[in-house]
């Protein structure tokens, strides 16, 4: 159960990081 929550948190965190990175690259371009 705890592992599932961890996986969900990591998934959300990485997705947010990817979105912020894409925003930065778009601004840079």
mmCIF file of the C-alpha atoms, coordinates in Angstrom:
data_MODEL
# 
_entry.id   MODEL 
# 
loop_
_atom_site.group_PDB 
_atom_site.id 
_atom_site.type_symbol 
_atom_site.label_atom_id 
_atom_site.label_alt_id 
_atom_site.label_comp_id 
_atom_site.label_asym_id 
_atom_site.label_entity_id 
_atom_site.label_seq_id 
_atom_site.pdbx_PDB_ins_code 
_atom_site.Cartn_x 
_atom_site.Cartn_y 
_atom_site.Cartn_z 
_atom_site.occupancy 
_atom_site.B_iso_or_equiv 
_atom_site.pdbx_formal_charge 
_atom_site.auth_seq_id 
_atom_site.auth_comp_id 
_atom_site.auth_asym_id 
_atom_site.auth_atom_id 
_atom_site.pdbx_PDB_model_num 
ATOM 1  C CA . UNK A 1 1  ? 0.000  0.000  0.000   1.00 0.00 ? 1  UNK A CA 1 
ATOM 2  C CA . UNK A 1 2  ? 2.722  2.466  0.974   1.00 0.00 ? 2  UNK A CA 1 
ATOM 3  C CA . UNK A 1 3  ? 4.732  1.558  -2.126  1.00 0.00 ? 3  UNK A CA 1 
ATOM 4  C CA . UNK A 1 4  ? 1.742  2.395  -4.345  1.00 0.00 ? 4  UNK A CA 1 
ATOM 5  C CA . UNK A 1 5  ? 1.442  5.832  -2.728  1.00 0.00 ? 5  UNK A CA 1 
ATOM 6  C CA . UNK A 1 6  ? 5.164  6.402  -3.223  1.00 0.00 ? 6  UNK A CA 1 
ATOM 7  C CA . UNK A 1 7  ? 4.920  5.452  -6.885  1.00 0.00 ? 7  UNK A CA 1 
ATOM 8  C CA . UNK A 1 8  ? 1.991  7.846  -7.353  1.00 0.00 ? 8  UNK A CA 1 
ATOM 9  C CA . UNK A 1 9  ? 3.876  10.691 -5.663  1.00 0.00 ? 9  UNK A CA 1 
ATOM 10 C CA . UNK A 1 10 ? 6.992  10.063 -7.745  1.00 0.00 ? 10 UNK A CA 1 
ATOM 11 C CA . UNK A 1 11 ? 4.881  9.924  -10.918 1.00 0.00 ? 11 UNK A CA 1 
ATOM 12 C CA . UNK A 1 12 ? 3.185  13.231 -10.124 1.00 0.00 ? 12 UNK A CA 1 
ATOM 13 C CA . UNK A 1 13 ? 6.495  14.848 -9.135  1.00 0.00 ? 13 UNK A CA 1 
ATOM 14 C CA . UNK A 1 14 ? 8.269  13.746 -12.323 1.00 0.00 ? 14 UNK A CA 1 
ATOM 15 C CA . UNK A 1 15 ? 5.299  14.846 -14.428 1.00 0.00 ? 15 UNK A CA 1 
ATOM 16 C CA . UNK A 1 16 ? 5.374  18.302 -12.787 1.00 0.00 ? 16 UNK A CA 1 
ATOM 17 C CA . UNK A 1 17 ? 9.134  18.487 -13.321 1.00 0.00 ? 17 UNK A CA 1 
ATOM 18 C CA . UNK A 1 18 ? 8.755  17.598 -16.999 1.00 0.00 ? 18 UNK A CA 1 
ATOM 19 C CA . UNK A 1 19 ? 6.047  20.221 -17.449 1.00 0.00 ? 19 UNK A CA 1 
ATOM 20 C CA . UNK A 1 20 ? 8.145  22.933 -15.786 1.00 0.00 ? 20 UNK A CA 1 
ATOM 21 C CA . UNK A 1 21 ? 11.168 21.930 -17.883 1.00 0.00 ? 21 UNK A CA 1 
ATOM 22 C CA . UNK A 1 22 ? 9.128  22.093 -21.082 1.00 0.00 ? 22 UNK A CA 1 
ATOM 23 C CA . UNK A 1 23 ? 7.886  25.558 -20.069 1.00 0.00 ? 23 UNK A CA 1 
ATOM 24 C CA . UNK A 1 24 ? 11.462 26.710 -19.490 1.00 0.00 ? 24 UNK A CA 1 
ATOM 25 C CA . UNK A 1 25 ? 12.601 25.350 -22.847 1.00 0.00 ? 25 UNK A CA 1 
ATOM 26 C CA . UNK A 1 26 ? 9.679  27.035 -24.605 1.00 0.00 ? 26 UNK A CA 1 
ATOM 27 C CA . UNK A 1 27 ? 10.575 30.365 -22.993 1.00 0.00 ? 27 UNK A CA 1 
ATOM 28 C CA . UNK A 1 28 ? 14.211 29.812 -23.945 1.00 0.00 ? 28 UNK A CA 1 
ATOM 29 C CA . UNK A 1 29 ? 13.325 29.033 -27.550 1.00 0.00 ? 29 UNK A CA 1 
# 
